[in-house]
Short mmCIF file of C-alpha atoms in Angstrom, two decimals:
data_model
loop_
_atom_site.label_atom_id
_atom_site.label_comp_id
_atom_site.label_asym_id
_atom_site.label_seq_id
_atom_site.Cartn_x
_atom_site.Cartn_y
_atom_site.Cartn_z
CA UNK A 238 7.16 69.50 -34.40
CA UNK A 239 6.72 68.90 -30.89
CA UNK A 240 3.41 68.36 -31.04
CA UNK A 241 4.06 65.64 -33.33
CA UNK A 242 6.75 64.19 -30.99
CA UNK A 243 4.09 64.27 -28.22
CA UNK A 244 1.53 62.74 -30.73
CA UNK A 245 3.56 59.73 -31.45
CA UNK A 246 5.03 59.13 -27.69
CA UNK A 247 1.25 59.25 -27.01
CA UNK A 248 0.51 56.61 -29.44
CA UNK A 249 3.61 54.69 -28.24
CA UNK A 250 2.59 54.41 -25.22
CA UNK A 251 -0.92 53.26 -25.55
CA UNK A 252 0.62 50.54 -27.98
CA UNK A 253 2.65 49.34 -25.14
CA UNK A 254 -0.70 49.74 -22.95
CA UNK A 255 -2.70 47.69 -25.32
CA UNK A 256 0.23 44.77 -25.75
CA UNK A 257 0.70 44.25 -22.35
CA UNK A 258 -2.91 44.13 -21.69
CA UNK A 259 -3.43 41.60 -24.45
CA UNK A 260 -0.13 39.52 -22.53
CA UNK A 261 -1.94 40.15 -19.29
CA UNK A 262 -5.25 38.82 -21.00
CA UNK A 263 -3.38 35.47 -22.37
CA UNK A 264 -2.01 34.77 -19.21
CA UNK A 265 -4.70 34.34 -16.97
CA UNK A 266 -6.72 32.37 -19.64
CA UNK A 267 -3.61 30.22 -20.46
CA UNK A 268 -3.70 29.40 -16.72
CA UNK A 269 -6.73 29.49 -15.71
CA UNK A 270 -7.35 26.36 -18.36
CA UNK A 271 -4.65 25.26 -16.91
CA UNK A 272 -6.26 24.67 -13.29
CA UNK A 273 -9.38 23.93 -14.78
CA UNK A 274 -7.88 20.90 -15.95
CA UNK A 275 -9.46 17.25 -14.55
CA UNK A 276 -7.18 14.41 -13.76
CA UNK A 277 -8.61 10.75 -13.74
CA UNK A 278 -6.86 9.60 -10.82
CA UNK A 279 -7.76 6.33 -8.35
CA UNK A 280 -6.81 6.59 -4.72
CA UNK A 281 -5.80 3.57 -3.24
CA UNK A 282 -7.39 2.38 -0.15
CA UNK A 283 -6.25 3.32 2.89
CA UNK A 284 -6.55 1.89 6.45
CA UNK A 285 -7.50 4.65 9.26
CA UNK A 286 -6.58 3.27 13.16
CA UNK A 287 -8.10 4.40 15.85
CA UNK A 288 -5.32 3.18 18.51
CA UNK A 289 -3.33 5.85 20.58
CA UNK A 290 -0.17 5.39 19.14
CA UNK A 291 -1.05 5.63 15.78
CA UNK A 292 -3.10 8.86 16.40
CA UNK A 293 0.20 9.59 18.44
CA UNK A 294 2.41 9.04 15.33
CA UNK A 295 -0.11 10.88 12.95
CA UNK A 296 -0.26 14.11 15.03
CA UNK A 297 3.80 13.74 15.33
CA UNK A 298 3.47 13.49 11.15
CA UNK A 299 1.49 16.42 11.15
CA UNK A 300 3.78 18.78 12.69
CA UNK A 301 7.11 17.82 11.21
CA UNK A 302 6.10 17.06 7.96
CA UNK A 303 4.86 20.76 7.49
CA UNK A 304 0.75 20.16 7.77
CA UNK A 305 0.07 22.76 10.93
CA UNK A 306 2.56 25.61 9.04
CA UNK A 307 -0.26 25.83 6.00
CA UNK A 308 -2.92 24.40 7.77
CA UNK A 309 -2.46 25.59 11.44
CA UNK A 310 -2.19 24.53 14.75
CA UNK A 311 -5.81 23.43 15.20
CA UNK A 312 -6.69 22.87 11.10
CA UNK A 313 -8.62 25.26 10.74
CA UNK A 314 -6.64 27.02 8.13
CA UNK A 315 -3.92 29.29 7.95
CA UNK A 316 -2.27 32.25 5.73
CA UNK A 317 0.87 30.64 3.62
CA UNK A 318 1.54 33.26 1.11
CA UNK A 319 -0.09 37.11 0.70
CA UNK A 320 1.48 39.10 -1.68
CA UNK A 321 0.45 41.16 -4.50
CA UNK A 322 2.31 39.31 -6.84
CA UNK A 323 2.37 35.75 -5.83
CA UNK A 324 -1.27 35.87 -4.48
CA UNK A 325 -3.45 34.71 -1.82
CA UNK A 326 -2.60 31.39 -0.75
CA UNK A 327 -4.48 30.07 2.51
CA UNK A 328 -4.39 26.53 3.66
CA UNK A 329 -8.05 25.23 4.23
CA UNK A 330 -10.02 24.17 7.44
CA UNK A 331 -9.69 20.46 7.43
CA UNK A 332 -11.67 20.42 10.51
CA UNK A 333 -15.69 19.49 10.65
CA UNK A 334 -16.30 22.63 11.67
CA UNK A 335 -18.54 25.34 9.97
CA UNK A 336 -16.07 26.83 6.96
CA UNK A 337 -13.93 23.37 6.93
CA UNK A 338 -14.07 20.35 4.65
CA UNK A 339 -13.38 17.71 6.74
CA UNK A 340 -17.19 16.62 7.47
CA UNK A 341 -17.00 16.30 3.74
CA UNK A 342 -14.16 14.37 2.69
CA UNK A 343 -14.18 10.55 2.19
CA UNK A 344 -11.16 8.45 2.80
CA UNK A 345 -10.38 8.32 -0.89
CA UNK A 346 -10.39 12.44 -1.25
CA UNK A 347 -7.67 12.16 1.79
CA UNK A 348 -5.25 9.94 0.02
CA UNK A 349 -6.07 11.36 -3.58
CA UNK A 350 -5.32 14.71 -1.79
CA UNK A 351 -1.89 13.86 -0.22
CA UNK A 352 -0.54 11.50 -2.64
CA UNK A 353 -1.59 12.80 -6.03
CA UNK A 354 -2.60 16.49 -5.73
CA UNK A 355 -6.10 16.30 -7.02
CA UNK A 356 -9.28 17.78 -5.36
CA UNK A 357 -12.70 16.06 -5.27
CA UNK A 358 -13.68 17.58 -7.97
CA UNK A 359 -11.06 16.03 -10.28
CA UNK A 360 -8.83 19.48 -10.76
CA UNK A 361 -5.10 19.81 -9.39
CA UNK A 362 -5.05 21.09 -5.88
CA UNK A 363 -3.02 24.71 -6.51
CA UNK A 364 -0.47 24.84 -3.78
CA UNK A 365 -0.63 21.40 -1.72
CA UNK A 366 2.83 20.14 -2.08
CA UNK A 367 1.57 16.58 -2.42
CA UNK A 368 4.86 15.43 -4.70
CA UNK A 369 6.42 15.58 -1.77
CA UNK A 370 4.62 13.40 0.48
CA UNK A 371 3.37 10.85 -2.99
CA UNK A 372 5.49 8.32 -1.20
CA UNK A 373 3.96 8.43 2.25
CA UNK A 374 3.24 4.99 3.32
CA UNK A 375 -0.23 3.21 3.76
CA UNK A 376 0.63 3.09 7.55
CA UNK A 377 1.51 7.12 8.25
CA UNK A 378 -1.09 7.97 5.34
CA UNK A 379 -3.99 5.86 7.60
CA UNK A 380 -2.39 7.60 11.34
CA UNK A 381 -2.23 10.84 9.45
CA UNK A 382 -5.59 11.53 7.94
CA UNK A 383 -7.33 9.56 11.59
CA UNK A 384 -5.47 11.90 13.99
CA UNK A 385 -6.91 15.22 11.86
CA UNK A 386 -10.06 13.77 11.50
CA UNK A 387 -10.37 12.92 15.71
CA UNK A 388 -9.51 16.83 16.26
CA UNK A 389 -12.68 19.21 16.96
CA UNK A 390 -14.50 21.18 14.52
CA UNK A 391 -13.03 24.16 13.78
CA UNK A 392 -15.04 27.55 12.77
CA UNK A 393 -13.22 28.87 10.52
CA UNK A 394 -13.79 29.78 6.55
CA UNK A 395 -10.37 30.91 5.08
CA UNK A 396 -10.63 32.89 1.89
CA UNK A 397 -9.94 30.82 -1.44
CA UNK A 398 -6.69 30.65 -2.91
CA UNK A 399 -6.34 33.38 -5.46
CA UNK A 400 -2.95 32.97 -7.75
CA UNK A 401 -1.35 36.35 -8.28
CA UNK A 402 -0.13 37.85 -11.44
CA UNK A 403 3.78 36.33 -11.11
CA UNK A 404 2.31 32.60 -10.15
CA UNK A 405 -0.11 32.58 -13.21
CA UNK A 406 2.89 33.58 -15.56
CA UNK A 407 5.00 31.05 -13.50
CA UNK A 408 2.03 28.83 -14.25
CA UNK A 409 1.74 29.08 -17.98
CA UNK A 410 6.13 29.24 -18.59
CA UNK A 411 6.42 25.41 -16.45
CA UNK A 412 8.18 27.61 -13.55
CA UNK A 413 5.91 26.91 -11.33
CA UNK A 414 4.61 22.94 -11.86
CA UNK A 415 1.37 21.83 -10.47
CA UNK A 416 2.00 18.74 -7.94
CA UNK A 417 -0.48 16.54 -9.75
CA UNK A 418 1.59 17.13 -12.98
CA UNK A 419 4.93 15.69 -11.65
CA UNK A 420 3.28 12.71 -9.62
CA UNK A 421 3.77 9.19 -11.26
CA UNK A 422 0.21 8.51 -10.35
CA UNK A 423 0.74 5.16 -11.01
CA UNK A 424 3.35 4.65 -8.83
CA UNK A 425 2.62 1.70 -6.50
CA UNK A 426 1.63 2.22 -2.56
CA UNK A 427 4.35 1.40 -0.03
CA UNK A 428 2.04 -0.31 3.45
CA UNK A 429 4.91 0.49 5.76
CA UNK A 430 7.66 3.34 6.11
CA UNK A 431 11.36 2.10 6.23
CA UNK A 432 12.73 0.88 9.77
CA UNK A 433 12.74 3.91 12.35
CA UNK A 434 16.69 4.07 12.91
CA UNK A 435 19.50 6.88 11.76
CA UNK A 436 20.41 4.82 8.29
CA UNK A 437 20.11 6.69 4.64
CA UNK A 438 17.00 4.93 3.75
CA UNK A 439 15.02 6.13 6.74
CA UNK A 440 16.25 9.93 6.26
CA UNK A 441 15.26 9.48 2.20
CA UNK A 442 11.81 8.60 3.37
CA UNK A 443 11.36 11.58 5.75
CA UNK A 444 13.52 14.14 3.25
CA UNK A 445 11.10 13.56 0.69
CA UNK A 446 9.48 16.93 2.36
CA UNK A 447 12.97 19.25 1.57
CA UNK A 448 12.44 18.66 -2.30
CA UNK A 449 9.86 21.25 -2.39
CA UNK A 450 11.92 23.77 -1.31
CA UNK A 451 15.90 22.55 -1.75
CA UNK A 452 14.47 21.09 -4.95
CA UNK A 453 14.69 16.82 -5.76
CA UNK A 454 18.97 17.79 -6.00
CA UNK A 455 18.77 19.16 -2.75
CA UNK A 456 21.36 21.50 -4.24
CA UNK A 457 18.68 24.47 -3.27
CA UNK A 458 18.04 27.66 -5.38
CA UNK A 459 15.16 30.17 -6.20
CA UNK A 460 12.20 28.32 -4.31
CA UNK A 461 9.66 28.94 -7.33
CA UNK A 462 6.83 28.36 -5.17
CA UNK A 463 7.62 31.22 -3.26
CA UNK A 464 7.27 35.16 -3.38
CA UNK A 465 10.22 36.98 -5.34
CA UNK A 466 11.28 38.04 -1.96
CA UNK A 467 11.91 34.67 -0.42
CA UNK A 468 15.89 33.72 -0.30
CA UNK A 469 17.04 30.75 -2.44
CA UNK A 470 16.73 27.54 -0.59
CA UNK A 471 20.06 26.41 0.72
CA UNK A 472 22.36 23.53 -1.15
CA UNK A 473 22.14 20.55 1.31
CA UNK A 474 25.26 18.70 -0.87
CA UNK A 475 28.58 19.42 -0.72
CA UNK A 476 28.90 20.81 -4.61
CA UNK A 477 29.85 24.54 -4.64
CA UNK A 478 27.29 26.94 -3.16
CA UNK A 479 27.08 24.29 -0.12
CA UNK A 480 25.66 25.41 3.27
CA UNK A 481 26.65 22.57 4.94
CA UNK A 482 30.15 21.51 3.98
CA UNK A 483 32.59 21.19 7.19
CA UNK A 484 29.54 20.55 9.30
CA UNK A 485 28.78 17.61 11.63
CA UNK A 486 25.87 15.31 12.34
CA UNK A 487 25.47 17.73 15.66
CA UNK A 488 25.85 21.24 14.01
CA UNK A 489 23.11 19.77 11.55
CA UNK A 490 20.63 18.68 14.35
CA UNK A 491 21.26 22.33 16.41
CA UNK A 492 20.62 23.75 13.81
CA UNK A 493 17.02 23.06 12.92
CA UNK A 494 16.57 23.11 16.44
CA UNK A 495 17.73 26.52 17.23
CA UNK A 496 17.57 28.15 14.03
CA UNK A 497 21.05 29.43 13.81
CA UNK A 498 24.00 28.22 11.81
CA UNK A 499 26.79 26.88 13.91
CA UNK A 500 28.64 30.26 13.16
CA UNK A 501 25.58 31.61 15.25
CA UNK A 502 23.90 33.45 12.54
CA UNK A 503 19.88 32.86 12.23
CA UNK A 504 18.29 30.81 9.40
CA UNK A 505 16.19 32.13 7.39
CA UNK A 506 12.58 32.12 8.92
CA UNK A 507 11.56 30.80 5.47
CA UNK A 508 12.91 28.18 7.00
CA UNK A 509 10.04 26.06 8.96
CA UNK A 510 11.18 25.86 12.56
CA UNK A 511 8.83 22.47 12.50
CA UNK A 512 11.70 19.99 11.61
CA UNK A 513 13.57 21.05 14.24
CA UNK A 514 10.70 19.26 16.37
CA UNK A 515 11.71 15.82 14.83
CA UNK A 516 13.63 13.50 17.24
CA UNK A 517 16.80 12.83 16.94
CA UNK A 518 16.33 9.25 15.19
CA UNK A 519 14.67 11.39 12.28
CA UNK A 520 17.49 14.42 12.39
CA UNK A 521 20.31 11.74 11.89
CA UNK A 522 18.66 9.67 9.31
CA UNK A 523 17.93 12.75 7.41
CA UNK A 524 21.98 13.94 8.05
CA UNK A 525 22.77 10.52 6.52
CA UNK A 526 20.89 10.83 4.09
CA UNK A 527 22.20 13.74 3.04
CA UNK A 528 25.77 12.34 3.02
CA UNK A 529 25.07 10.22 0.23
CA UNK A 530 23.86 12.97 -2.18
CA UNK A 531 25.96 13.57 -5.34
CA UNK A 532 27.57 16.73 -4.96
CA UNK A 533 25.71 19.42 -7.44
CA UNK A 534 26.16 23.46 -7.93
CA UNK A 535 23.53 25.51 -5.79
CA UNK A 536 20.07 25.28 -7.56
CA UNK A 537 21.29 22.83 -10.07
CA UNK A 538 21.83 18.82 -10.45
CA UNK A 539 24.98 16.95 -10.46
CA UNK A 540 25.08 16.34 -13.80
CA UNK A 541 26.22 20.19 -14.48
CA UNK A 542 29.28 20.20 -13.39
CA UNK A 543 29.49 19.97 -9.55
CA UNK A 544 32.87 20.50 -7.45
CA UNK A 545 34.89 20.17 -3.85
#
């Protein structure tokens, strides 16, 4: 009898062994045909300056739109993500250096990089958060991609980005959404940013970078992106869940510059310290910007059901 029971707990288990394997097996070819995917994409031309204060403004781009936390201080690449079951995500070396791409890259693989998500080769870049910068304008595209390109060479090779078991099953279920999937590459170029000044319309231009993270809502929630152990993002409108409801235009701005809540507790160092390095013009267009959002729930939009 027990030697029956043992018999068929044996065989149970190997059955479980052989499913999973078979889910494991569907997984990574589901996805990996997913990345293998090309997209027929056409980059819009795209002035690069060469004056100081547009090499000025692209370097000030750089930092507090989030380039140097995957890419590095110098471009030369950087670790993002290394976990077992997100993966191995390194920003490359967009330096001309020996390891880099940037002796490589035309103009048109800059923009179609940034704006659309998609590699030289025609596949979806895997991590490059281009959604959120799709509506960069001409102008901070052209200061952007000059200033990296006038920085030295860089030897460097960072390893390639290997998706984990969690991102490819995040991959295949629409969790986790491919940038170049969620662009409207057909969206027109905009030549120049909004008016520098504290007004809504400014701060919507330079909060297109949150979305990633506090999701397009900016109610916050499970950053999908991210490892399991990452916090949720916090909820930026005043719906329930709400980090920020009672605060002022000043707690906001010391905030991201010191890292701590005004009740003195630390943020999150999920949190990139680099907005806190925007000036104040960009701090209070962003808080006003925020005031206008519909109030939603944490992690959802205001549509379901959002309170006071």
């Amino acid at each position: 009898m027990m030697r029956s029971i043992g018999k068929f707990l044996l065989l149970a288990v190997l059955a479980v062994a052989l499913l999973a394997g078979a889910a494991a097996a569907a997984i990574y070819l589901l996805s990996s045909a997913r990345l293998e995917r090309r997209y027929a994409v056409t980059a819009a031309p795209v002035a690069l300056p060469s004056d100081a204060a547009a090499l000025a403004r692209g370097g000030h781009l750089a930092t507090v739109w989030g380039c140097r936390s995957c890419h590095g201080d110098d471009f030369g690449g950087a670790a993002v993500i290394d976990d077992l079951a997100m993966g191995r995500v390194f920003g490359p070396n967009l330096t001309a250096g020996c390891g880099g791409l940037g002796a490589g890259l035309t103009t048109a693989d800059w923009v179609r990089a940034v704006r659309q998500g998609v590699g030289p080769d025609g596949r979806a870049l895997r991590i490059m958060p281009s959604k959120d910068y799709a509506g960069m304008s001409d102008a901070d595209l052209g200061s952007l991609i000059a200033y990296i390109r006038s920085l030295p060479p860089v030897d460097r090779k960072p390893p390639p980005v290997a998706l984990g078991p969690v991102s490819r099953l995040l991959l295949v279920t629409g969790k986790l959404k491919l940038s170049a999937d969620v662009i409207d590459h057909s969206r027109p170029a905009v030549p120049t940013s909004p008016v520098e000044a504290p007004t809504p319309a400014y701060g919507a231009y330079l909060a297109s970078t949150c979305t990633g993270c506090h999701n397009p809502h900016f109610s916050g929630g499970r950053i999908a992106e991210g490892p399991p152990s990452w916090p949720p993002a916090a909820n930026l409108t005043q719906g329930p869940g709400s980090a920020v409801k009672g605060w002022t235009e000043q707690d906001f701005i010391r905030t991201l510059r010191t890292m701590r809540v005004p009740d003195g507790r630390p943020v999150n160092p999920v949190m990139p310290s680099v907005f806190g390095q925007m000036n104040d013009t960009e701090l209070r267009a962003i808080w006003a910007y925020i005031q206008t959002l519909p109030a939603a729930p944490t992690g959802r939009g205001p549509q379901d059901g959002a309170g006071s």
